[in-house]
Amino acid sequence: MIKLLFVEDDPMIGESTQILLQHEGFSVDWVRSGLAAMDALARHDYQLVLLDLGLPELEGMEVLRRIRNDSINSDSQVAVLIITARDTLKDRVRGLNQGADDYLVKPYDFEELIARIHALLRRTSPAALQDYYQIGGIRLYPTTHRLFKGEQEIELSNKEWAILEPMMMHPHQIFSKSHLEQKLYDWQSDVSSNTIEVYIHHLRQKLGKDFIRTVRGIGYCIDQPSD
């Protein structure tokens, strides 16, 4: 499992983002100060650090400088994504020049955050691509949020992913409409009476009309034999 360090002193942002990241399948340590971040980095190995700049005890830019210069616990090569309300060009350039791999300005859309995390992990943690689920010619990589049909990468929305992932993980199991709706409630989505049918239709368009089978009156399942 991909392990992230989330450094954010705002309790509302911190708690909600940690929950959403865990829902995405990440292991997340959340700390609220720069010194706590340095302590966590000294004790654990992380694939990615999500770093706020306006931190108590030790400012975010100083945390970044120490990560890149001090090589604590071999973390000089860990990916760092700055997440901050500082939106001037000068701040962005400084952060990137200090060694950040990416820079995201608050307020941000959670889907964009996830996309940037996966983009960084593809560059810095290629080993994560080795663990996947495969049914027929479809391969799903849960830790890096990637899906392939043969050699072609397929883009999914987070809601399409929320429906497809459990079905890929448990082939032959029938998922009721209410069960799949619950996956979307986790995203605080408005779920109408035909929402699941709409997303199943989208997935069939991308993966093949017979990939997901409708079990009349019960739900949906994927029951193609694995390669």
Coordinates of N, CA and C in Angstrom, one line a residue:
M1 N 0.8 -1.2 0.0 CA 0.0 0.0 0.0 C 0.9 1.3 0.0
I2 N 0.5 2.2 -0.8 CA 1.2 3.5 -0.9 C 1.1 4.3 0.4
K3 N 2.2 4.7 1.0 CA 2.1 5.4 2.3 C 2.4 6.9 2.0
L4 N 1.5 7.8 2.5 CA 1.6 9.2 2.3 C 1.8 9.9 3.7
L5 N 2.5 11.0 3.7 CA 2.6 11.9 4.8 C 1.9 13.2 4.4
F6 N 0.8 13.5 5.2 CA 0.0 14.7 4.9 C 0.3 15.7 6.0
V7 N 0.9 16.8 5.7 CA 1.3 17.8 6.6 C 0.4 19.0 6.5
E8 N -0.6 19.2 7.4 CA -1.6 20.2 7.3 C -2.1 20.6 8.7
D9 N -2.0 21.9 9.0 CA -2.4 22.3 10.4 C -3.9 22.7 10.5
D10 N -4.6 22.8 9.4 CA -6.0 23.1 9.5 C -6.8 21.8 9.8
P11 N -7.5 21.7 11.0 CA -8.1 20.4 11.4 C -9.2 20.0 10.4
M12 N -10.0 20.9 9.9 CA -11.1 20.5 9.0 C -10.5 20.0 7.7
I13 N -9.6 20.7 7.1 CA -9.0 20.2 5.9 C -8.2 18.9 6.1
G14 N -7.5 18.8 7.2 CA -6.7 17.6 7.5 C -7.6 16.4 7.6
E15 N -8.6 16.5 8.5 CA -9.4 15.3 8.8 C -10.2 14.8 7.5
S16 N -10.8 15.8 6.8 CA -11.6 15.4 5.6 C -10.7 14.8 4.5
T17 N -9.6 15.4 4.3 CA -8.7 15.0 3.2 C -8.1 13.6 3.6
Q18 N -7.7 13.4 4.8 CA -7.2 12.1 5.3 C -8.2 11.0 5.0
I19 N -9.5 11.2 5.3 CA -10.5 10.3 5.1 C -10.7 9.9 3.6
L20 N -10.7 11.0 2.8 CA -10.9 10.8 1.4 C -9.7 10.0 0.8
L21 N -8.5 10.3 1.2 CA -7.3 9.7 0.7 C -7.3 8.2 1.2
Q22 N -7.7 7.9 2.4 CA -7.8 6.5 2.8 C -8.9 5.8 2.0
H23 N -9.9 6.5 1.7 CA -11.0 5.9 0.8 C -10.4 5.5 -0.5
E24 N -9.4 6.2 -1.0 CA -8.7 6.0 -2.3 C -7.8 4.8 -2.2
G25 N -7.5 4.3 -1.0 CA -6.7 3.1 -0.8 C -5.3 3.5 -0.3
F26 N -5.0 4.7 0.1 CA -3.7 5.1 0.6 C -3.6 4.9 2.1
S27 N -2.4 4.6 2.6 CA -2.1 4.7 4.0 C -1.6 6.1 4.3
V28 N -2.3 6.8 5.2 CA -2.0 8.3 5.4 C -1.7 8.6 6.8
D29 N -0.5 9.2 7.0 CA -0.2 9.7 8.3 C -0.4 11.2 8.2
W30 N -1.2 11.8 9.1 CA -1.5 13.2 9.1 C -0.9 13.9 10.3
V31 N 0.0 14.9 10.1 CA 0.6 15.6 11.2 C 0.3 17.1 10.9
R32 N 0.4 17.9 12.0 CA -0.1 19.3 12.0 C 1.0 20.3 12.1
S33 N 2.2 19.9 12.2 CA 3.3 20.9 12.3 C 4.5 20.5 11.6
G34 N 5.4 21.5 11.3 CA 6.7 21.1 10.6 C 7.6 20.2 11.4
L35 N 7.6 20.4 12.7 CA 8.5 19.5 13.5 C 7.9 18.1 13.6
A36 N 6.6 18.0 13.6 CA 6.0 16.7 13.6 C 6.2 16.0 12.3
A37 N 6.3 16.8 11.2 CA 6.6 16.2 9.9 C 8.0 15.6 9.9
M38 N 9.0 16.4 10.4 CA 10.3 15.9 10.4 C 10.5 14.6 11.3
D39 N 9.7 14.6 12.4 CA 9.8 13.4 13.2 C 9.2 12.2 12.5
A40 N 8.1 12.4 11.8 CA 7.5 11.3 11.0 C 8.4 10.8 9.9
L41 N 9.1 11.7 9.2 CA 10.0 11.3 8.2 C 11.2 10.6 8.7
A42 N 11.6 10.9 9.9 CA 12.7 10.2 10.5 C 12.3 8.7 10.9
R43 N 11.1 8.5 11.2 CA 10.6 7.2 11.7 C 10.0 6.3 10.6
H44 N 9.6 6.8 9.5 CA 8.9 6.0 8.5 C 9.3 6.3 7.1
D45 N 9.1 5.4 6.2 CA 9.3 5.6 4.8 C 8.0 6.0 4.1
Y46 N 8.1 7.0 3.3 CA 6.9 7.5 2.6 C 7.2 7.5 1.1
Q47 N 6.2 7.3 0.3 CA 6.3 7.5 -1.2 C 6.0 8.9 -1.6
L48 N 5.3 9.6 -0.8 CA 4.8 11.0 -1.2 C 4.5 11.8 0.1
V49 N 4.9 13.1 0.1 CA 4.6 14.0 1.1 C 3.7 15.1 0.5
L50 N 2.6 15.3 1.2 CA 1.7 16.4 0.8 C 1.9 17.5 1.9
L51 N 2.5 18.6 1.4 CA 3.1 19.6 2.3 C 2.4 21.0 2.2
D52 N 1.8 21.4 3.3 CA 1.4 22.8 3.4 C 2.6 23.7 3.8
L53 N 2.5 25.0 3.4 CA 3.6 25.9 3.7 C 3.4 26.6 5.0
G54 N 2.2 27.1 5.3 CA 2.0 27.8 6.5 C 1.8 27.0 7.7
L55 N 2.9 26.5 8.3 CA 2.9 25.5 9.4 C 3.4 26.1 10.7
P56 N 2.9 25.7 11.8 CA 3.5 26.1 13.1 C 4.8 25.3 13.4
E57 N 5.6 25.9 14.2 CA 6.9 25.3 14.7 C 8.0 25.3 13.7
L58 N 7.7 24.9 12.5 CA 8.7 24.9 11.4 C 8.0 25.1 10.1
E59 N 8.4 26.2 9.4 CA 7.7 26.6 8.2 C 7.8 25.5 7.0
G60 N 6.9 25.4 6.2 CA 6.8 24.4 5.2 C 8.1 24.4 4.2
M61 N 8.5 25.6 3.8 CA 9.7 25.7 3.0 C 10.9 25.1 3.7
E62 N 11.0 25.3 5.0 CA 12.2 24.8 5.7 C 12.1 23.2 5.8
V63 N 10.8 22.7 6.0 CA 10.7 21.3 5.9 C 11.1 20.7 4.6
L64 N 10.7 21.4 3.5 CA 11.1 20.9 2.2 C 12.6 21.0 2.0
R65 N 13.2 22.1 2.5 CA 14.7 22.2 2.4 C 15.4 21.1 3.1
R66 N 14.9 20.7 4.3 CA 15.6 19.6 5.0 C 15.3 18.3 4.4
I67 N 14.2 18.1 3.8 CA 13.9 16.8 3.1 C 14.9 16.6 2.0
R68 N 15.2 17.7 1.2 CA 16.0 17.6 0.1 C 17.5 17.6 0.4
N69 N 17.9 18.3 1.5 CA 19.3 18.5 1.9 C 19.8 17.5 2.9
D70 N 18.9 17.1 3.8 CA 19.4 16.3 5.0 C 19.4 14.8 4.8
S71 N 18.6 14.4 3.7 CA 18.6 12.9 3.4 C 18.1 12.1 4.6
I72 N 17.2 12.6 5.4 CA 16.8 11.9 6.6 C 16.1 10.6 6.1
N73 N 16.6 9.5 6.7 CA 15.9 8.2 6.4 C 15.8 7.9 4.9
S74 N 16.7 8.4 4.1 CA 16.7 8.2 2.6 C 15.6 8.9 2.0
D75 N 15.0 9.9 2.6 CA 13.8 10.5 2.1 C 14.1 11.7 1.2
S76 N 15.4 11.9 0.8 CA 15.7 13.0 -0.1 C 15.1 12.9 -1.4
Q77 N 14.7 11.6 -1.8 CA 14.1 11.3 -3.1 C 12.6 11.2 -3.0
V78 N 12.0 11.3 -1.9 CA 10.6 11.2 -1.7 C 9.9 12.3 -2.6
A79 N 8.8 12.0 -3.2 CA 8.0 13.0 -4.0 C 7.4 13.9 -3.0
V80 N 7.4 15.2 -3.3 CA 6.8 16.3 -2.5 C 5.8 17.1 -3.3
L81 N 4.5 17.1 -2.9 CA 3.5 17.9 -3.5 C 3.1 19.0 -2.5
I82 N 3.5 20.3 -2.8 CA 3.1 21.4 -2.0 C 1.6 21.7 -2.2
I83 N 0.9 21.9 -1.1 CA -0.5 22.2 -1.1 C -0.7 23.5 -0.3
T84 N -1.0 24.6 -0.9 CA -1.0 25.9 -0.1 C -1.9 26.9 -0.7
A85 N -2.2 27.9 0.1 CA -3.1 29.0 -0.3 C -2.2 30.1 -1.0
R86 N -0.9 29.9 -0.9 CA 0.0 30.9 -1.5 C 0.1 30.7 -3.0
D87 N -0.5 31.7 -3.7 CA -0.8 31.4 -5.2 C 0.0 32.4 -6.1
T88 N 1.0 33.1 -5.6 CA 1.7 34.0 -6.4 C 2.8 33.2 -7.2
L89 N 3.1 33.8 -8.4 CA 4.1 33.1 -9.2 C 5.4 33.0 -8.5
K90 N 5.8 34.0 -7.7 CA 7.0 33.9 -6.9 C 7.0 32.7 -5.9
D91 N 5.9 32.5 -5.2 CA 5.8 31.4 -4.3 C 5.9 30.0 -5.1
R92 N 5.2 29.9 -6.2 CA 5.3 28.6 -7.0 C 6.7 28.4 -7.4
V93 N 7.3 29.4 -8.0 CA 8.7 29.2 -8.5 C 9.7 28.8 -7.4
R94 N 9.5 29.5 -6.2 CA 10.4 29.2 -5.1 C 10.2 27.7 -4.6
G95 N 8.9 27.3 -4.5 CA 8.7 26.0 -4.1 C 9.3 24.9 -5.0
L96 N 9.1 25.1 -6.3 CA 9.6 24.2 -7.3 C 11.2 24.2 -7.3
N97 N 11.7 25.4 -7.2 CA 13.2 25.5 -7.1 C 13.8 24.9 -5.9
Q98 N 13.0 24.9 -4.8 CA 13.5 24.3 -3.5 C 13.5 22.8 -3.6
G99 N 12.8 22.2 -4.6 CA 12.8 20.7 -4.8 C 11.4 20.1 -4.7
A100 N 10.3 20.9 -4.7 CA 9.0 20.3 -4.8 C 8.8 19.7 -6.2
D101 N 8.1 18.6 -6.2 CA 7.8 18.0 -7.5 C 6.5 18.5 -8.2
D102 N 5.6 19.1 -7.4 CA 4.4 19.7 -7.9 C 3.9 20.7 -6.9
Y103 N 3.0 21.6 -7.4 CA 2.5 22.7 -6.5 C 1.0 22.8 -6.8
L104 N 0.2 22.7 -5.8 CA -1.3 22.8 -5.9 C -1.8 23.9 -5.0
V105 N -2.6 24.8 -5.5 CA -3.1 26.0 -4.8 C -4.5 25.7 -4.2
K106 N -4.7 26.0 -2.9 CA -6.0 25.9 -2.3 C -6.9 27.1 -2.7
P107 N -8.2 26.9 -2.7 CA -8.9 25.6 -2.6 C -8.7 24.8 -3.9
Y108 N -8.7 23.5 -3.7 CA -8.5 22.6 -4.8 C -9.6 21.6 -4.9
D109 N -9.8 21.1 -6.1 CA -10.8 20.0 -6.3 C -10.1 18.7 -5.9
F110 N -10.8 17.8 -5.1 CA -10.2 16.6 -4.7 C -9.8 15.7 -5.8
E111 N -10.6 15.7 -6.9 CA -10.2 14.8 -8.0 C -8.9 15.3 -8.7
E112 N -8.6 16.6 -8.7 CA -7.4 17.1 -9.2 C -6.2 16.7 -8.3
L113 N -6.4 16.7 -7.0 CA -5.4 16.3 -6.0 C -5.1 14.8 -6.3
I114 N -6.1 14.0 -6.4 CA -5.8 12.6 -6.7 C -5.1 12.4 -8.0
A115 N -5.5 13.1 -9.0 CA -4.8 13.0 -10.3 C -3.3 13.4 -10.2
R116 N -3.0 14.4 -9.5 CA -1.6 14.8 -9.3 C -0.8 13.8 -8.5
I117 N -1.5 13.3 -7.5 CA -0.8 12.2 -6.7 C -0.4 11.0 -7.5
H118 N -1.4 10.6 -8.3 CA -1.1 9.4 -9.2 C 0.0 9.7 -10.3
A119 N 0.0 11.0 -10.8 CA 1.0 11.4 -11.7 C 2.4 11.3 -11.1
L120 N 2.5 11.8 -9.9 CA 3.8 11.8 -9.2 C 4.2 10.3 -8.9
L121 N 3.3 9.5 -8.5 CA 3.6 8.1 -8.1 C 4.0 7.3 -9.4
R122 N 3.4 7.6 -10.5 CA 3.9 7.0 -11.7 C 5.3 7.2 -12.0
R123 N 5.8 8.5 -11.7 CA 7.1 8.8 -12.0 C 8.1 8.3 -10.9
T124 N 7.7 8.3 -9.7 CA 8.6 8.0 -8.6 C 8.5 6.6 -8.0
S125 N 7.3 5.9 -8.2 CA 7.1 4.6 -7.6 C 6.6 3.6 -8.6
P126 N 7.4 3.4 -9.6 CA 7.0 2.4 -10.7 C 6.7 1.0 -10.2
A127 N 7.3 0.6 -9.0 CA 7.1 -0.7 -8.5 C 5.7 -0.9 -8.1
A128 N 5.0 0.2 -7.8 CA 3.6 0.1 -7.4 C 2.7 -0.4 -8.5
L129 N 3.2 -0.4 -9.7 CA 2.4 -0.8 -10.9 C 2.4 -2.4 -10.9
Q130 N 3.2 -3.0 -10.1 CA 3.3 -4.5 -10.2 C 2.0 -5.2 -9.6
D131 N 1.3 -4.6 -8.7 CA 0.2 -5.2 -8.1 C -1.1 -4.8 -8.8
Y132 N -1.8 -5.8 -9.3 CA -3.0 -5.4 -10.1 C -4.0 -6.6 -10.1
Y133 N -5.2 -6.3 -10.5 CA -6.3 -7.3 -10.7 C -6.5 -7.4 -12.2
Q134 N -6.7 -8.6 -12.7 CA -6.9 -8.8 -14.1 C -8.1 -9.7 -14.4
I135 N -9.0 -9.3 -15.3 CA -10.1 -10.1 -15.7 C -10.1 -9.9 -17.2
G136 N -9.9 -11.0 -18.0 CA -9.8 -11.0 -19.4 C -8.7 -10.1 -19.8
G137 N -8.9 -9.1 -20.6 CA -7.8 -8.2 -21.0 C -7.8 -6.9 -20.2
I138 N -8.6 -6.8 -19.2 CA -8.7 -5.6 -18.3 C -7.8 -5.8 -17.1
R139 N -6.9 -4.8 -16.9 CA -6.0 -4.8 -15.7 C -6.2 -3.5 -14.9
L140 N -6.5 -3.7 -13.6 CA -6.7 -2.6 -12.7 C -5.6 -2.5 -11.7
Y141 N -5.0 -1.4 -11.5 CA -3.9 -1.2 -10.6 C -4.5 -0.3 -9.4
P142 N -4.8 -0.8 -8.3 CA -5.5 0.0 -7.3 C -4.6 1.1 -6.6
T143 N -3.4 0.8 -6.4 CA -2.5 1.7 -5.7 C -2.2 3.0 -6.5
T144 N -2.2 2.8 -7.9 CA -1.8 4.0 -8.7 C -3.0 4.4 -9.5
H145 N -4.2 3.8 -9.3 CA -5.4 4.3 -9.9 C -5.3 4.3 -11.5
R146 N -4.8 3.2 -12.0 CA -4.7 3.1 -13.5 C -5.4 1.8 -14.0
L147 N -5.9 1.9 -15.2 CA -6.7 0.9 -15.8 C -6.3 0.7 -17.2
F148 N -6.1 -0.6 -17.6 CA -5.7 -0.9 -19.0 C -6.6 -1.9 -19.6
K149 N -6.9 -1.6 -20.9 CA -7.6 -2.6 -21.7 C -6.6 -3.0 -22.8
G150 N -6.0 -4.2 -22.6 CA -4.9 -4.6 -23.4 C -3.7 -3.7 -23.0
E151 N -3.1 -3.0 -24.0 CA -2.0 -2.1 -23.7 C -2.5 -0.6 -23.7
Q152 N -3.8 -0.4 -23.9 CA -4.4 0.9 -23.9 C -4.8 1.3 -22.5
E153 N -4.3 2.5 -22.0 CA -4.8 3.0 -20.7 C -6.2 3.7 -20.9
I154 N -7.1 3.3 -19.9 CA -8.4 3.8 -20.0 C -8.6 4.8 -18.8
E155 N -9.1 6.0 -19.1 CA -9.4 7.0 -18.1 C -10.7 6.8 -17.5
L156 N -10.8 6.8 -16.2 CA -12.1 6.7 -15.5 C -12.3 7.8 -14.6
S157 N -13.5 8.2 -14.4 CA -13.8 9.2 -13.3 C -13.7 8.5 -12.0
N158 N -13.6 9.3 -10.9 CA -13.6 8.6 -9.6 C -14.8 7.8 -9.3
K159 N -16.0 8.3 -9.8 CA -17.2 7.5 -9.5 C -17.2 6.2 -10.3
E160 N -16.8 6.3 -11.5 CA -16.7 5.0 -12.3 C -15.7 4.1 -11.6
W161 N -14.6 4.6 -11.1 CA -13.6 3.8 -10.4 C -14.2 3.1 -9.2
A162 N -15.0 3.9 -8.4 CA -15.6 3.5 -7.2 C -16.5 2.3 -7.4
I163 N -17.2 2.2 -8.6 CA -18.1 1.1 -8.9 C -17.3 -0.1 -9.5
L164 N -16.3 0.2 -10.3 CA -15.6 -0.9 -11.0 C -14.6 -1.6 -10.0
E165 N -13.9 -0.9 -9.2 CA -12.8 -1.5 -8.4 C -13.3 -2.7 -7.5
P166 N -14.4 -2.6 -6.8 CA -14.8 -3.8 -6.0 C -15.3 -4.9 -6.9
M167 N -15.8 -4.6 -8.0 CA -16.3 -5.7 -8.9 C -15.1 -6.4 -9.5
M168 N -14.0 -5.7 -9.8 CA -12.8 -6.3 -10.3 C -12.1 -7.1 -9.2
M169 N -12.1 -6.7 -8.0 CA -11.5 -7.3 -6.8 C -12.2 -8.6 -6.5
H170 N -13.5 -8.7 -6.8 CA -14.3 -9.8 -6.4 C -15.1 -10.3 -7.6
P171 N -14.5 -10.9 -8.6 CA -15.2 -11.4 -9.8 C -16.2 -12.5 -9.4
H172 N -17.2 -12.6 -10.1 CA -18.3 -13.5 -9.9 C -19.3 -13.1 -8.8
Q173 N -18.8 -12.2 -7.9 CA -19.8 -11.7 -6.9 C -20.8 -10.8 -7.5
I174 N -22.0 -10.9 -7.1 CA -23.1 -10.1 -7.6 C -23.2 -8.9 -6.6
F175 N -23.1 -7.7 -7.2 CA -23.2 -6.5 -6.4 C -24.6 -5.9 -6.6
S176 N -25.4 -5.7 -5.6 CA -26.7 -5.1 -5.7 C -26.6 -3.6 -6.1
K177 N -27.7 -3.1 -6.6 CA -27.7 -1.7 -7.0 C -27.5 -0.8 -5.7
S178 N -28.1 -1.2 -4.6 CA -27.9 -0.4 -3.4 C -26.5 -0.5 -2.8
H179 N -25.8 -1.6 -3.0 CA -24.4 -1.7 -2.6 C -23.6 -0.8 -3.4
L180 N -23.8 -0.7 -4.7 CA -23.0 0.1 -5.5 C -23.3 1.6 -5.3
E181 N -24.6 1.9 -5.0 CA -25.0 3.3 -4.7 C -24.2 3.7 -3.4
Q182 N -24.0 2.8 -2.5 CA -23.3 3.2 -1.3 C -21.8 3.7 -1.6
K183 N -21.2 3.1 -2.6 CA -19.9 3.5 -3.0 C -19.9 4.9 -3.4
L184 N -21.0 5.4 -4.1 CA -21.1 6.8 -4.5 C -21.4 7.7 -3.4
Y185 N -22.2 7.2 -2.4 CA -22.5 8.0 -1.2 C -21.2 8.4 -0.5
D186 N -20.2 7.5 -0.5 CA -19.0 7.9 0.1 C -18.3 9.1 -0.5
W187 N -18.7 9.4 -1.8 CA -18.2 10.6 -2.4 C -19.1 11.8 -2.2
Q188 N -20.1 11.7 -1.3 CA -21.0 12.7 -1.0 C -21.7 13.2 -2.3
S189 N -22.1 12.2 -3.1 CA -22.7 12.5 -4.4 C -24.2 12.4 -4.3
D190 N -24.9 13.2 -5.1 CA -26.4 13.0 -5.2 C -26.6 11.8 -6.1
V191 N -27.3 10.8 -5.5 CA -27.5 9.6 -6.2 C -29.0 9.5 -6.6
S192 N -29.3 9.5 -7.9 CA -30.7 9.4 -8.3 C -31.0 8.0 -8.6
S193 N -32.3 7.7 -9.0 CA -32.7 6.4 -9.2 C -32.0 5.6 -10.3
N194 N -31.5 6.4 -11.3 CA -30.8 5.7 -12.4 C -29.3 5.9 -12.5
T195 N -28.7 6.4 -11.4 CA -27.3 6.8 -11.4 C -26.4 5.6 -11.7
I196 N -26.7 4.4 -11.0 CA -25.8 3.3 -11.2 C -25.9 2.8 -12.7
E197 N -27.1 2.8 -13.2 CA -27.3 2.4 -14.6 C -26.5 3.3 -15.6
V198 N -26.4 4.6 -15.3 CA -25.6 5.5 -16.1 C -24.2 5.2 -16.1
Y199 N -23.6 4.9 -14.8 CA -22.2 4.6 -14.7 C -21.8 3.3 -15.3
I200 N -22.7 2.3 -15.1 CA -22.5 1.0 -15.7 C -22.5 1.1 -17.2
H201 N -23.3 1.9 -17.8 CA -23.3 2.2 -19.2 C -22.0 2.8 -19.7
H202 N -21.5 3.8 -18.9 CA -20.2 4.4 -19.2 C -19.1 3.4 -19.2
L203 N -19.1 2.5 -18.2 CA -18.0 1.5 -18.1 C -18.1 0.5 -19.3
R204 N -19.3 0.1 -19.7 CA -19.4 -0.8 -20.8 C -19.0 -0.2 -22.1
Q205 N -19.2 1.1 -22.2 CA -18.7 1.8 -23.4 C -17.2 1.8 -23.5
K206 N -16.5 1.9 -22.3 CA -15.1 1.9 -22.3 C -14.4 0.5 -22.3
L207 N -15.1 -0.5 -21.7 CA -14.5 -1.8 -21.5 C -15.1 -2.9 -22.3
G208 N -16.2 -2.6 -22.9 CA -16.9 -3.6 -23.7 C -18.3 -3.9 -23.2
K209 N -19.2 -4.0 -24.1 CA -20.7 -4.1 -23.6 C -21.0 -5.4 -22.8
D210 N -20.1 -6.4 -22.9 CA -20.4 -7.6 -22.2 C -19.5 -7.8 -21.0
F211 N -18.7 -6.8 -20.7 CA -17.7 -6.9 -19.6 C -18.5 -7.0 -18.2
I212 N -19.5 -6.2 -18.0 CA -20.3 -6.2 -16.8 C -21.6 -6.8 -17.1
R213 N -21.9 -7.9 -16.4 CA -23.2 -8.6 -16.7 C -24.3 -8.1 -15.7
T214 N -25.5 -7.9 -16.3 CA -26.7 -7.6 -15.5 C -27.3 -8.9 -15.0
V215 N -27.5 -9.0 -13.7 CA -28.2 -10.1 -13.2 C -29.6 -9.6 -12.8
R216 N -30.6 -9.9 -13.7 CA -31.9 -9.3 -13.6 C -32.5 -9.4 -12.2
G217 N -32.9 -8.3 -11.7 CA -33.6 -8.2 -10.4 C -32.7 -8.3 -9.2
I218 N -31.4 -8.5 -9.5 CA -30.4 -8.6 -8.4 C -29.4 -7.5 -8.4
G219 N -28.6 -7.4 -9.5 CA -27.6 -6.5 -9.6 C -26.6 -6.7 -10.7
Y220 N -25.3 -6.5 -10.5 CA -24.3 -6.6 -11.6 C -23.1 -7.4 -11.1
C221 N -22.4 -8.0 -12.1 CA -21.2 -8.8 -11.7 C -20.3 -8.8 -12.9
I222 N -19.1 -9.1 -12.7 CA -18.1 -9.4 -13.7 C -17.7 -10.9 -13.6
D223 N -17.9 -11.7 -14.6 CA -17.7 -13.1 -14.4 C -16.9 -13.7 -15.6
Q224 N -16.2 -12.8 -16.3 CA -15.3 -13.3 -17.4 C -14.1 -14.0 -16.8
P225 N -13.6 -15.1 -17.4 CA -12.5 -15.8 -16.8 C -11.2 -15.0 -16.9
S226 N -10.4 -15.1 -15.8 CA -9.1 -14.4 -15.8 C -8.2 -15.0 -16.8
D227 N -7.3 -14.2 -17.4 CA -6.2 -14.7 -18.3 C -5.2 -15.5 -17.5

